[in-house]
Amino acid sequence: MFGLFKSSTWSRCVKGSFTAFRRRCVSHSRRFIGENTEVVGEQSLTPELRLRLFTPSCRFWTERPELWPYEDPYWAIYWPGGQALSRPGEDTNGTTRRTWPQSLKARCWLHEERRLELGLLCLSLRDRMWVCKLVAAVATHMNSELNGLQPPVCLTHNIMGSPPAAFHLILLGDMFYDQSLATSLHSWLNRCMETHGTKVLIGDPGRAQFEEHAIRRLLRPLAQFELPDSVREENYGLSCSGVWSYTPEL
């Protein structure tokens, strides 16, 4: 039966089926996110922005964990490192106002339209199930639309094992929560900088895994922000979040 199809015809059939399947997955993900998140934004470092987040008002907050159809909803939490990267602020010397280059990552980073001109990509660095990464990308697009922004390009595969692409800028928010991941990131960032001169900014609230890692001594502090009370409560009492420039020549 397969012999009745030319290889090009079979390829088009497979591609068409996958496209239709992906379209259905996106539609289902949009509906699921809309029904199971809440639009909030005032209790953060960027109160002018609105996001679809996982809150105590959401149905699954009190449901049994096994009923949640995806992996942990990291994409529905506005993590403090991402908040610091998304906030206009002052340098640590308090003299220069600047707006951090921003990106919208699966972990709810937000950006302004002019940042898209830099050719930034939305990076999903963790090697998760395809469907989970898809729902993260869909949430990213929905949050962009909610703020009247053009959705960014999203990559849904792990790029750390690939040759470094020519990124102008890489933003990492809250990615140093695990020692092994931090070590992999360190190596990948070095390759990106050596190959393309990529600039790297890192946002983190000072988690132990971040403070104790070797990369910490290669970072130059740019800014630090006090977290709102509600964000402190959600993050085990962490009181501040900072932005660092990755500077290997230090």
Tab-separated table of N, CA and C in Angstrom, residues 130-196:
chain	number	residue	atom	x	y	z
A	130	TRP	N	7.212	17.630	24.474
A	130	TRP	CA	6.831	18.556	23.417
A	130	TRP	C	5.542	19.283	23.737
A	131	VAL	N	4.529	18.548	24.224
A	131	VAL	CA	3.240	19.177	24.464
A	131	VAL	C	3.337	20.203	25.584
A	132	CYS	N	4.207	19.962	26.585
A	132	CYS	CA	4.368	20.923	27.673
A	132	CYS	C	5.058	22.177	27.157
A	133	LYS	N	6.042	22.010	26.306
A	133	LYS	CA	6.721	23.163	25.751
A	133	LYS	C	5.790	23.935	24.833
A	134	LEU	N	4.886	23.233	24.160
A	134	LEU	CA	3.929	23.908	23.298
A	134	LEU	C	3.002	24.790	24.122
A	135	VAL	N	2.488	24.283	25.237
A	135	VAL	CA	1.574	25.089	26.050
A	135	VAL	C	2.306	26.298	26.618
A	136	ALA	N	3.601	26.162	26.904
A	136	ALA	CA	4.384	27.311	27.365
A	136	ALA	C	4.486	28.358	26.265
A	137	ALA	N	4.717	27.935	25.036
A	137	ALA	CA	4.807	28.874	23.918
A	137	ALA	C	3.466	29.553	23.669
A	138	VAL	N	2.377	28.793	23.794
A	138	VAL	CA	1.039	29.368	23.617
A	138	VAL	C	0.766	30.413	24.691
A	139	ALA	N	1.166	30.119	25.940
A	139	ALA	CA	0.992	31.092	27.020
A	139	ALA	C	1.797	32.357	26.746
A	140	THR	N	2.993	32.198	26.191
A	140	THR	CA	3.826	33.332	25.826
A	140	THR	C	3.105	34.224	24.815
A	141	HIS	N	2.515	33.620	23.797
A	141	HIS	CA	1.794	34.384	22.782
A	141	HIS	C	0.570	35.063	23.379
A	142	MET	N	-0.153	34.366	24.252
A	142	MET	CA	-1.350	34.948	24.857
A	142	MET	C	-0.995	36.142	25.742
A	143	ASN	N	0.118	36.065	26.460
A	143	ASN	CA	0.540	37.193	27.290
A	143	ASN	C	0.989	38.372	26.441
A	144	SER	N	1.605	38.093	25.291
A	144	SER	CA	1.963	39.172	24.373
A	144	SER	C	0.708	39.886	23.877
A	145	GLU	N	-0.266	39.112	23.450
A	145	GLU	CA	-1.512	39.683	22.933
A	145	GLU	C	-2.228	40.486	24.011
A	146	LEU	N	-2.170	40.010	25.249
A	146	LEU	CA	-2.838	40.675	26.361
A	146	LEU	C	-2.280	42.074	26.586
A	147	ASN	N	-1.009	42.266	26.238
A	147	ASN	CA	-0.357	43.561	26.424
A	147	ASN	C	-0.181	44.329	25.122
A	148	GLY	N	-0.875	43.889	24.075
A	148	GLY	CA	-0.829	44.593	22.804
A	148	GLY	C	0.504	44.515	22.100
A	149	LEU	N	1.230	43.393	22.291
A	149	LEU	CA	2.551	43.233	21.695
A	149	LEU	C	2.535	42.166	20.609
A	150	GLN	N	3.437	42.296	19.661
A	150	GLN	CA	3.616	41.279	18.646
A	150	GLN	C	4.260	40.056	19.284
A	151	PRO	N	3.646	38.863	19.218
A	151	PRO	CA	4.253	37.680	19.838
A	151	PRO	C	5.620	37.376	19.249
A	152	PRO	N	6.569	36.958	20.080
A	152	PRO	CA	7.917	36.642	19.601
A	152	PRO	C	7.974	35.258	18.977
A	153	VAL	N	9.068	34.964	18.322
A	153	VAL	CA	9.333	33.612	17.845
A	153	VAL	C	9.654	32.727	19.051
A	154	CYS	N	9.117	31.531	19.080
A	154	CYS	CA	9.372	30.609	20.187
A	154	CYS	C	10.056	29.350	19.682
A	155	LEU	N	11.107	28.956	20.350
A	155	LEU	CA	11.745	27.673	20.074
A	155	LEU	C	11.285	26.683	21.132
A	156	THR	N	10.870	25.505	20.709
A	156	THR	CA	10.352	24.524	21.663
A	156	THR	C	11.254	23.302	21.772
A	157	HIS	N	12.529	23.459	21.437
A	157	HIS	CA	13.471	22.359	21.633
A	157	HIS	C	14.651	22.865	22.457
A	158	ASN	N	15.372	21.945	23.029
A	158	ASN	CA	16.523	22.292	23.847
A	158	ASN	C	17.681	22.676	22.929
A	159	ILE	N	18.130	23.929	23.006
A	159	ILE	CA	19.166	24.404	22.083
A	159	ILE	C	20.557	24.361	22.693
A	160	MET	N	20.681	23.954	23.950
A	160	MET	CA	21.994	24.017	24.594
A	160	MET	C	22.992	23.015	24.038
A	161	GLY	N	22.505	21.941	23.419
A	161	GLY	CA	23.410	20.965	22.848
A	161	GLY	C	23.759	21.241	21.402
A	162	SER	N	23.191	22.308	20.850
A	162	SER	CA	23.417	22.644	19.446
A	162	SER	C	24.491	23.712	19.324
A	163	PRO	N	25.082	23.853	18.128
A	163	PRO	CA	26.035	24.954	17.919
A	163	PRO	C	25.347	26.282	18.212
A	164	PRO	N	26.026	27.208	18.866
A	164	PRO	CA	25.387	28.470	19.253
A	164	PRO	C	24.966	29.298	18.055
A	165	ALA	N	23.714	29.753	18.094
A	165	ALA	CA	23.217	30.632	17.036
A	165	ALA	C	23.688	32.060	17.296
A	166	ALA	N	23.533	32.912	16.289
A	166	ALA	CA	24.051	34.283	16.380
A	166	ALA	C	23.052	35.186	17.102
A	167	PHE	N	22.852	34.953	18.383
A	167	PHE	CA	21.969	35.797	19.174
A	167	PHE	C	22.675	37.106	19.522
A	168	HIS	N	21.966	38.223	19.388
A	168	HIS	CA	22.509	39.505	19.836
A	168	HIS	C	22.544	39.553	21.365
A	169	LEU	N	21.511	39.005	21.963
A	169	LEU	CA	21.329	39.136	23.406
A	169	LEU	C	20.622	37.910	23.945
A	170	ILE	N	21.081	37.411	25.082
A	170	ILE	CA	20.419	36.301	25.768
A	170	ILE	C	20.037	36.777	27.162
A	171	LEU	N	18.779	36.584	27.517
A	171	LEU	CA	18.274	36.940	28.837
A	171	LEU	C	17.902	35.667	29.570
A	172	LEU	N	18.401	35.516	30.773
A	172	LEU	CA	18.115	34.328	31.572
A	172	LEU	C	17.508	34.760	32.895
A	173	GLY	N	16.263	34.423	33.102
A	173	GLY	CA	15.604	34.729	34.364
A	173	GLY	C	15.313	33.457	35.127
A	174	ASP	N	15.822	33.370	36.349
A	174	ASP	CA	15.490	32.257	37.250
A	174	ASP	C	15.889	30.895	36.700
A	175	MET	N	16.957	30.826	35.951
A	175	MET	CA	17.377	29.560	35.370
A	175	MET	C	18.471	28.870	36.177
A	176	PHE	N	18.871	29.453	37.299
A	176	PHE	CA	19.955	28.870	38.090
A	176	PHE	C	19.422	28.255	39.381
A	177	TYR	N	18.331	27.521	39.248
A	177	TYR	CA	17.711	26.872	40.414
A	177	TYR	C	18.234	25.457	40.619
A	178	ASP	N	19.030	24.979	39.672
A	178	ASP	CA	19.536	23.603	39.725
A	178	ASP	C	21.010	23.627	39.322
A	179	GLN	N	21.864	22.941	40.099
A	179	GLN	CA	23.308	22.999	39.866
A	179	GLN	C	23.699	22.442	38.503
A	180	SER	N	23.129	21.306	38.119
A	180	SER	CA	23.504	20.697	36.834
A	180	SER	C	23.061	21.570	35.667
A	181	LEU	N	21.864	22.146	35.760
A	181	LEU	CA	21.390	23.051	34.707
A	181	LEU	C	22.263	24.292	34.656
A	182	ALA	N	22.643	24.816	35.819
A	182	ALA	CA	23.492	25.999	35.868
A	182	ALA	C	24.833	25.737	35.189
A	183	THR	N	25.401	24.553	35.406
A	183	THR	CA	26.678	24.212	34.792
A	183	THR	C	26.539	24.108	33.275
A	184	SER	N	25.452	23.500	32.801
A	184	SER	CA	25.215	23.406	31.357
A	184	SER	C	25.037	24.787	30.744
A	185	LEU	N	24.313	25.663	31.444
A	185	LEU	CA	24.118	27.024	30.964
A	185	LEU	C	25.448	27.771	30.876
A	186	HIS	N	26.272	27.607	31.891
A	186	HIS	CA	27.575	28.269	31.938
A	186	HIS	C	28.386	27.923	30.695
A	187	SER	N	28.454	26.650	30.369
A	187	SER	CA	29.217	26.199	29.209
A	187	SER	C	28.617	26.739	27.910
A	188	TRP	N	27.296	26.697	27.798
A	188	TRP	CA	26.627	27.148	26.577
A	188	TRP	C	26.793	28.653	26.383
A	189	LEU	N	26.672	29.410	27.466
A	189	LEU	CA	26.832	30.862	27.372
A	189	LEU	C	28.238	31.225	26.915
A	190	ASN	N	29.220	30.509	27.433
A	190	ASN	CA	30.603	30.770	27.010
A	190	ASN	C	30.766	30.572	25.512
A	191	ARG	N	30.183	29.500	24.977
A	191	ARG	CA	30.286	29.231	23.540
A	191	ARG	C	29.616	30.340	22.732
A	192	CYS	N	28.450	30.798	23.199
A	192	CYS	CA	27.739	31.864	22.488
A	192	CYS	C	28.566	33.150	22.462
A	193	MET	N	29.172	33.475	23.592
A	193	MET	CA	29.943	34.713	23.673
A	193	MET	C	31.223	34.622	22.859
A	194	GLU	N	31.896	33.484	22.909
A	194	GLU	CA	33.145	33.325	22.174
A	194	GLU	C	32.919	33.307	20.665
A	195	THR	N	31.800	32.714	20.248
A	195	THR	CA	31.529	32.559	18.820
A	195	THR	C	30.930	33.807	18.196
A	196	HIS	N	30.008	34.456	18.901
A	196	HIS	CA	29.258	35.556	18.305
A	196	HIS	C	29.326	36.865	19.095
